[in-house]
PDB file of C-alpha atoms and ligand atoms in Angstrom:
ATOM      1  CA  UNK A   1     108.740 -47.034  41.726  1.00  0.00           C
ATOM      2  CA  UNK A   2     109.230 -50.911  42.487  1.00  0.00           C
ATOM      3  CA  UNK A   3     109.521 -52.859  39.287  1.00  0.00           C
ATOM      4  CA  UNK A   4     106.203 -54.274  39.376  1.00  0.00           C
ATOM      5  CA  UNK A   5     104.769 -51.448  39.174  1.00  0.00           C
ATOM      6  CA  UNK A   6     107.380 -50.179  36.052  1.00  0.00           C
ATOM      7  CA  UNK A   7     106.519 -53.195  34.542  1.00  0.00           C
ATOM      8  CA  UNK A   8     102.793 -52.843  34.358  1.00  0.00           C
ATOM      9  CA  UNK A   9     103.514 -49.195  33.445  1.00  0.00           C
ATOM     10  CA  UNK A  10     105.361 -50.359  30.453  1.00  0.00           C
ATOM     11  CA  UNK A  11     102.464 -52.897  29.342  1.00  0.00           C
ATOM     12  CA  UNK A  12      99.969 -50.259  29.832  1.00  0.00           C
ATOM     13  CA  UNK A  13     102.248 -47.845  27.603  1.00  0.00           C
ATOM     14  CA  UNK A  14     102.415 -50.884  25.045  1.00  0.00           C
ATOM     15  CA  UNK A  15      98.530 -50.798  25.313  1.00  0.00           C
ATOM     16  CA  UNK A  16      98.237 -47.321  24.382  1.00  0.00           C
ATOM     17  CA  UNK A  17     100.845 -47.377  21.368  1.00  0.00           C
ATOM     18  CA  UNK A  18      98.386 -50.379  19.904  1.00  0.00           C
ATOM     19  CA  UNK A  19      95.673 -47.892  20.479  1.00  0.00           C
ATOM     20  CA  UNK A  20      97.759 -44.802  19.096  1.00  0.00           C
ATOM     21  CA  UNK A  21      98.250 -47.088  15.989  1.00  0.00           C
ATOM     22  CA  UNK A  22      95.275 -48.655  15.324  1.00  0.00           C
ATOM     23  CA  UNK A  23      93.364 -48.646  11.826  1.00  0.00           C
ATOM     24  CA  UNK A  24      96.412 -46.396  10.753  1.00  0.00           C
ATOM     25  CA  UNK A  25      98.814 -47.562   8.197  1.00  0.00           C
ATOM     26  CA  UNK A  26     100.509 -44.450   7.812  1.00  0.00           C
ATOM     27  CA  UNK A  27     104.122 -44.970   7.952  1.00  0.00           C
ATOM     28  CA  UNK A  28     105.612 -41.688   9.043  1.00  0.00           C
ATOM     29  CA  UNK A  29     102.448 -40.802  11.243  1.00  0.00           C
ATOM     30  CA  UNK A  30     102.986 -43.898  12.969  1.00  0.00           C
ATOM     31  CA  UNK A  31     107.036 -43.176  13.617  1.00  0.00           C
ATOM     32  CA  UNK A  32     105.623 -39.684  14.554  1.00  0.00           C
ATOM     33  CA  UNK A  33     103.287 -40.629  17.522  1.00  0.00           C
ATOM     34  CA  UNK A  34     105.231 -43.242  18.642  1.00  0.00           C
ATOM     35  CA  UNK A  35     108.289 -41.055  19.179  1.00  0.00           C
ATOM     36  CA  UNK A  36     106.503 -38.782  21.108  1.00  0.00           C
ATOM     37  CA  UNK A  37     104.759 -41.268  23.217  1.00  0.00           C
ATOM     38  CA  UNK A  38     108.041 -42.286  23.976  1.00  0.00           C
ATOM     39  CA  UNK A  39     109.590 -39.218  24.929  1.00  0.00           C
ATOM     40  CA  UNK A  40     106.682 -38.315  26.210  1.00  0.00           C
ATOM     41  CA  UNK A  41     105.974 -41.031  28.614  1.00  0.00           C
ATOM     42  CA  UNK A  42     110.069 -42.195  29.887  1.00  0.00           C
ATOM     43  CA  UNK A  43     111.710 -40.485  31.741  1.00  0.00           C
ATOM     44  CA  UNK A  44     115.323 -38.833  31.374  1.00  0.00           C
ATOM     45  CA  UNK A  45     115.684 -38.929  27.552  1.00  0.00           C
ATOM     46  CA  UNK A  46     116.732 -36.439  25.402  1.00  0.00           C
ATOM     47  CA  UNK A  47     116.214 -37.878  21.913  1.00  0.00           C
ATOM     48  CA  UNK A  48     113.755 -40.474  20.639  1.00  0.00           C
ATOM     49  CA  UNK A  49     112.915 -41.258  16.995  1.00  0.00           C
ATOM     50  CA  UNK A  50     113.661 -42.776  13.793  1.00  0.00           C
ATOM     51  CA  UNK A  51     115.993 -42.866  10.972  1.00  0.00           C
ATOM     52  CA  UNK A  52     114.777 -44.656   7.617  1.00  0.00           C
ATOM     53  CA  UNK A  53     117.218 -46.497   5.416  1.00  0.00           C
ATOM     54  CA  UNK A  54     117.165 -44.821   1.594  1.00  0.00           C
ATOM     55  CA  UNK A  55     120.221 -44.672  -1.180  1.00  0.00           C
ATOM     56  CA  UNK A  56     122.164 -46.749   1.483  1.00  0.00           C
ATOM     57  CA  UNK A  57     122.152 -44.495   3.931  1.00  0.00           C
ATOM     58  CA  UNK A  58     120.222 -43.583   7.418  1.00  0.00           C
ATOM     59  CA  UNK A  59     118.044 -40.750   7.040  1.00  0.00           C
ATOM     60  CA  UNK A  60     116.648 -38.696   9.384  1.00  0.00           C
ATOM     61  CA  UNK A  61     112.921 -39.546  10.141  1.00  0.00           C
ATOM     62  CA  UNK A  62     109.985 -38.046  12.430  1.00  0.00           C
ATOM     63  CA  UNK A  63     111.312 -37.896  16.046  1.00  0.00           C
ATOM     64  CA  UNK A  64     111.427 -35.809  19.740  1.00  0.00           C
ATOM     65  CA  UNK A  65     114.130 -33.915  20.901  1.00  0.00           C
ATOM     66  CA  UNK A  66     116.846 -31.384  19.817  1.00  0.00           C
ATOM     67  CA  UNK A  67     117.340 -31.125  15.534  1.00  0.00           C
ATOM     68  CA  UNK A  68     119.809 -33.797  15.094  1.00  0.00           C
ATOM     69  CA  UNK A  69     122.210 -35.062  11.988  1.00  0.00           C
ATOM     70  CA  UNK A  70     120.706 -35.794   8.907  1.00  0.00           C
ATOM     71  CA  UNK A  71     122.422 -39.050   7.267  1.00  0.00           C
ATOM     72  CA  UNK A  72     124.301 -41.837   8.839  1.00  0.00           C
ATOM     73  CA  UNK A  73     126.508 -44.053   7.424  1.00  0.00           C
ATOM     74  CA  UNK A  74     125.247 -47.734   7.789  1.00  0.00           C
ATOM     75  CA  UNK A  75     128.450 -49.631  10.144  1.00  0.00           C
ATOM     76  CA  UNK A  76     129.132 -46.492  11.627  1.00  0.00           C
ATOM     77  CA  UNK A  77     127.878 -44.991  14.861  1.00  0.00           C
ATOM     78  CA  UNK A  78     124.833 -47.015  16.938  1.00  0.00           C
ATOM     79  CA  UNK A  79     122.669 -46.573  14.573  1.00  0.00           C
ATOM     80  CA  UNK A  80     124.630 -47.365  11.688  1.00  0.00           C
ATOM     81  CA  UNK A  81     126.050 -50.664  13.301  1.00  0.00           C
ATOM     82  CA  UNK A  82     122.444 -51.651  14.558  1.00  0.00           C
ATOM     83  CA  UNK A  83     121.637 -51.337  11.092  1.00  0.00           C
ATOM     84  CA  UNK A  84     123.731 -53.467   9.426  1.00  0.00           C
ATOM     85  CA  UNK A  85     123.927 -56.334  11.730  1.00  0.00           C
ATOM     86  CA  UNK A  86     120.229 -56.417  12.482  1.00  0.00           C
ATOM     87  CA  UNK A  87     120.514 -56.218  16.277  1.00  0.00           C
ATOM     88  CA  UNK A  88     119.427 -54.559  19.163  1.00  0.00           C
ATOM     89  CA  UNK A  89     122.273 -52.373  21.187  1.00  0.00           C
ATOM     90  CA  UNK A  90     122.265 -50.918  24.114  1.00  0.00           C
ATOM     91  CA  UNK A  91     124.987 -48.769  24.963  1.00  0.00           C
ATOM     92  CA  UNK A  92     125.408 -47.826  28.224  1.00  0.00           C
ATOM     93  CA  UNK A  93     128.065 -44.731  27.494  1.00  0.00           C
ATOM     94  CA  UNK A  94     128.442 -43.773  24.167  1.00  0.00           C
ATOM     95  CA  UNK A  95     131.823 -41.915  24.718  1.00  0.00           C
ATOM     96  CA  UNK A  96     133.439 -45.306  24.531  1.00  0.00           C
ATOM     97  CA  UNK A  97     131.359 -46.730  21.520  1.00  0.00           C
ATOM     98  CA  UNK A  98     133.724 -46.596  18.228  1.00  0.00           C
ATOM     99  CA  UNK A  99     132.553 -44.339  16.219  1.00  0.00           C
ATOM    100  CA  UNK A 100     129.861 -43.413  17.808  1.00  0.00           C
ATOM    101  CA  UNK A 101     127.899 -39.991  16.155  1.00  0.00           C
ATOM    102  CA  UNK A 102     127.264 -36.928  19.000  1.00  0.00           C
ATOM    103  CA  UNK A 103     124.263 -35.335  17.407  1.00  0.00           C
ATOM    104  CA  UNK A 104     123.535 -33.973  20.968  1.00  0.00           C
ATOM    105  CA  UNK A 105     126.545 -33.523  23.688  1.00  0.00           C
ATOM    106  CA  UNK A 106     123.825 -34.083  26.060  1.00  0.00           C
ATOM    107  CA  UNK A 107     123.317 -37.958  25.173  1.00  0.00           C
ATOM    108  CA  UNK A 108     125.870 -40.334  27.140  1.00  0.00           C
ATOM    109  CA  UNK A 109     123.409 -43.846  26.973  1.00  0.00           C
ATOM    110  CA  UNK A 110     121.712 -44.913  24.170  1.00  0.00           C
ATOM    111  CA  UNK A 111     119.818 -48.125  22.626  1.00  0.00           C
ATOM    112  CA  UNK A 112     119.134 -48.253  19.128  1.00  0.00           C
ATOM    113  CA  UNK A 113     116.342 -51.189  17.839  1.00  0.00           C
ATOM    114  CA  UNK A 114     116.802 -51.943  14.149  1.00  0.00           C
ATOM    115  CA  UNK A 115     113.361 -52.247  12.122  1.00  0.00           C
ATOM    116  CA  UNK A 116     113.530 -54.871   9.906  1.00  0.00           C
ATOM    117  CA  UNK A 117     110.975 -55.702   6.921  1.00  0.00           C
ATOM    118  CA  UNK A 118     111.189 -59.192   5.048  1.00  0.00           C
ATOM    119  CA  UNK A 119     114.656 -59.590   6.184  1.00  0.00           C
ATOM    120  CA  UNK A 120     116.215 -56.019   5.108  1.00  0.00           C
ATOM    121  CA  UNK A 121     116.913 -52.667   6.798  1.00  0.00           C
ATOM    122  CA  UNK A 122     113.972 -50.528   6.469  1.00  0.00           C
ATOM    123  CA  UNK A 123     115.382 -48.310   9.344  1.00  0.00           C
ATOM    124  CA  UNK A 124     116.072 -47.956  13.080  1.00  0.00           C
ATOM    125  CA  UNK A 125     114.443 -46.850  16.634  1.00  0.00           C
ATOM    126  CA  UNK A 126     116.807 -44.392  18.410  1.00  0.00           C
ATOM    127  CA  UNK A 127     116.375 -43.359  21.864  1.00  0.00           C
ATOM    128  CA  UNK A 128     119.127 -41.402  24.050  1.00  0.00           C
ATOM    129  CA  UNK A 129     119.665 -40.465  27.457  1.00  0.00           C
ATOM    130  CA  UNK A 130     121.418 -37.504  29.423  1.00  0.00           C
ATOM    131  CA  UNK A 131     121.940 -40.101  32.223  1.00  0.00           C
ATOM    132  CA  UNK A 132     124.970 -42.768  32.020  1.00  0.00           C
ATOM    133  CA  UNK A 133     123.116 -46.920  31.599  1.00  0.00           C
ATOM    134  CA  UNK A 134     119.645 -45.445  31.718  1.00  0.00           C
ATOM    135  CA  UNK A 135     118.566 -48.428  30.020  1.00  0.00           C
ATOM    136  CA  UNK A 136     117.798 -51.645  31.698  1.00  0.00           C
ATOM    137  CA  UNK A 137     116.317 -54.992  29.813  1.00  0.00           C
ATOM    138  CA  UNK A 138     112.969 -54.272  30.778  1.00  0.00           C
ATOM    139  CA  UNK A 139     112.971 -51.019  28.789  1.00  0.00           C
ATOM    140  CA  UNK A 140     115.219 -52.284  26.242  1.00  0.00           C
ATOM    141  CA  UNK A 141     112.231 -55.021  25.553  1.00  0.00           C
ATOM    142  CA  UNK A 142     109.952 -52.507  25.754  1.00  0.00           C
ATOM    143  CA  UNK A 143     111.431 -50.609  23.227  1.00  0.00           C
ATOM    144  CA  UNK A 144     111.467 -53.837  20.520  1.00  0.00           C
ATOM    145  CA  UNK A 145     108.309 -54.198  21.470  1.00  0.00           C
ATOM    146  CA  UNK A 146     107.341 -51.061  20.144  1.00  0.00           C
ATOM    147  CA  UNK A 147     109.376 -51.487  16.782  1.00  0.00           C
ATOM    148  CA  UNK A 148     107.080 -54.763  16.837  1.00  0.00           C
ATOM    149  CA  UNK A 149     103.853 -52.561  16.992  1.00  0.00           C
ATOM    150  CA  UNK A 150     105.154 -50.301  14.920  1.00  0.00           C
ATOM    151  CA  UNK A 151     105.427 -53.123  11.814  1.00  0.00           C
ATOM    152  CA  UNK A 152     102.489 -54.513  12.545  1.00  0.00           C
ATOM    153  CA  UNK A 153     100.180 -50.942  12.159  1.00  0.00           C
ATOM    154  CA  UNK A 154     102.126 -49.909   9.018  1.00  0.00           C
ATOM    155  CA  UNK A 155     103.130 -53.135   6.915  1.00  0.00           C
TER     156      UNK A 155
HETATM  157  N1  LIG B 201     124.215 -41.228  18.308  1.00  0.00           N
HETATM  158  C1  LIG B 201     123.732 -41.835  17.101  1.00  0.00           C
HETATM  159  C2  LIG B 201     123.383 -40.784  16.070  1.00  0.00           C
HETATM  160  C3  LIG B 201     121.976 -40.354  16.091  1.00  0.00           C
HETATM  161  S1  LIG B 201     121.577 -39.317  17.354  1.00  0.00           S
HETATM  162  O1  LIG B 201     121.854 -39.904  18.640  1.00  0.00           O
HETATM  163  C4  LIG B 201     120.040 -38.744  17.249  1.00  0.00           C
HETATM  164  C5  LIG B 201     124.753 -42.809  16.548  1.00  0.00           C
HETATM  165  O2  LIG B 201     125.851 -42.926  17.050  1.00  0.00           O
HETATM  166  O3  LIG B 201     124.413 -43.484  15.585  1.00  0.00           O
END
C-alpha cells in the first residue's frame, strides 16, 4: 500500500469513527467502539483501548485484545508517564522503556495518547504492537485524532 493510499485509508477510518460516535454521548460506549474499530481496522496490533484516571490511578477501561493489568501507577510505565506529562509517546520497543508494564509478552511497540479534559487527566489511548516501530507519524496522528473525536462525542 503506497502512502497515499494509507493516508486516505486513515481519513476514511476518521470518517467512520465520527459516524460510529455520532448523537452518542456515552462515555464508555464510545471508548468501546472506538477500540474495536481500531483493532479492528490496523493492522498488526495486539492491544488497543483505554485506561481512565480514578483515586489517582489508571484503571482499566473498555478495550480489544488479551485481559490485561488492572491499575497503573501514573509516572510509571507508557501509560502512566503519558499521563502525567500530558503527551503523546510513541515507543518504538518497549523492552528499553524504564519501567515500562508487560501486560502482554507479545507487545514490543507501543504509543499511548493521553485524553485530556479542561486541562486534567481524564485517561489515556493505548495501542500495542507484536511488531518492533510499528508506528509511524501518520498513524501516531491518526491515533490523536481519534482521542480528538472521542472528546468531542462524549464531553
Ligand atoms: N504497557 C503499558 C501497560 C498497559 S498494556 O500495554 C495494555 C505500560 O507500560 O503502561
Amino acid at each position: 500500500m503506497n502512502t497515499l493510499t494509507r493516508t486516505s485509508d486513515l481519513n476514511l477510518l476518521l470518517k467512520q469513527a465520527e459516524a460510529l460516535l455520532e448523537n452518542e454521548h456515552d462515555e464508555i460506549a464510545n471508548m468501546a467502539n472506538l477500540s474495536s474499530l481500531i483493532f479492528n481496522s490496523i493492522e498488526n496490533l495486539n492491544w488497543a483501548g483505554f485506561y481512565i484516571y480514578k483515586d489517582r490511578e489508571l484503571v482499566l477501561g473498555p478495550f480489544q485484545g488479551l485481559p490485561a493489568c488492572v491499575r497503573l501507577q501514573l509516572h510509571k510505565g507508557v501509560c502512566g508517564t503519558a499521563a502525567a506529562e500530558h503527551r503523546t509517546l510513541n515507543v518504538p520497543n518497549v523492552h528499553v522503556f524504564e519501567g515500562h508494564v508487560a501486560c502482554d509478552s507479545a507487545s514490543n511497540s507501543e504509543v499511548v495518547v493521553p485524553v485530556i479534559i479542561n486541562d486534567e487527566i481524564y485517561g489515556v489511548l493505548d495501542i500495542d504492537s507484536p511488531d518492533y516501530g510499528r508506528f509511524d507519524e501518520d498513524l501516531v496522528s491518526f491515533f490523536e485524532q481519534i482521542v480528538e473525536i472521542y472528546k468531542k462525542a462524549s464531553f
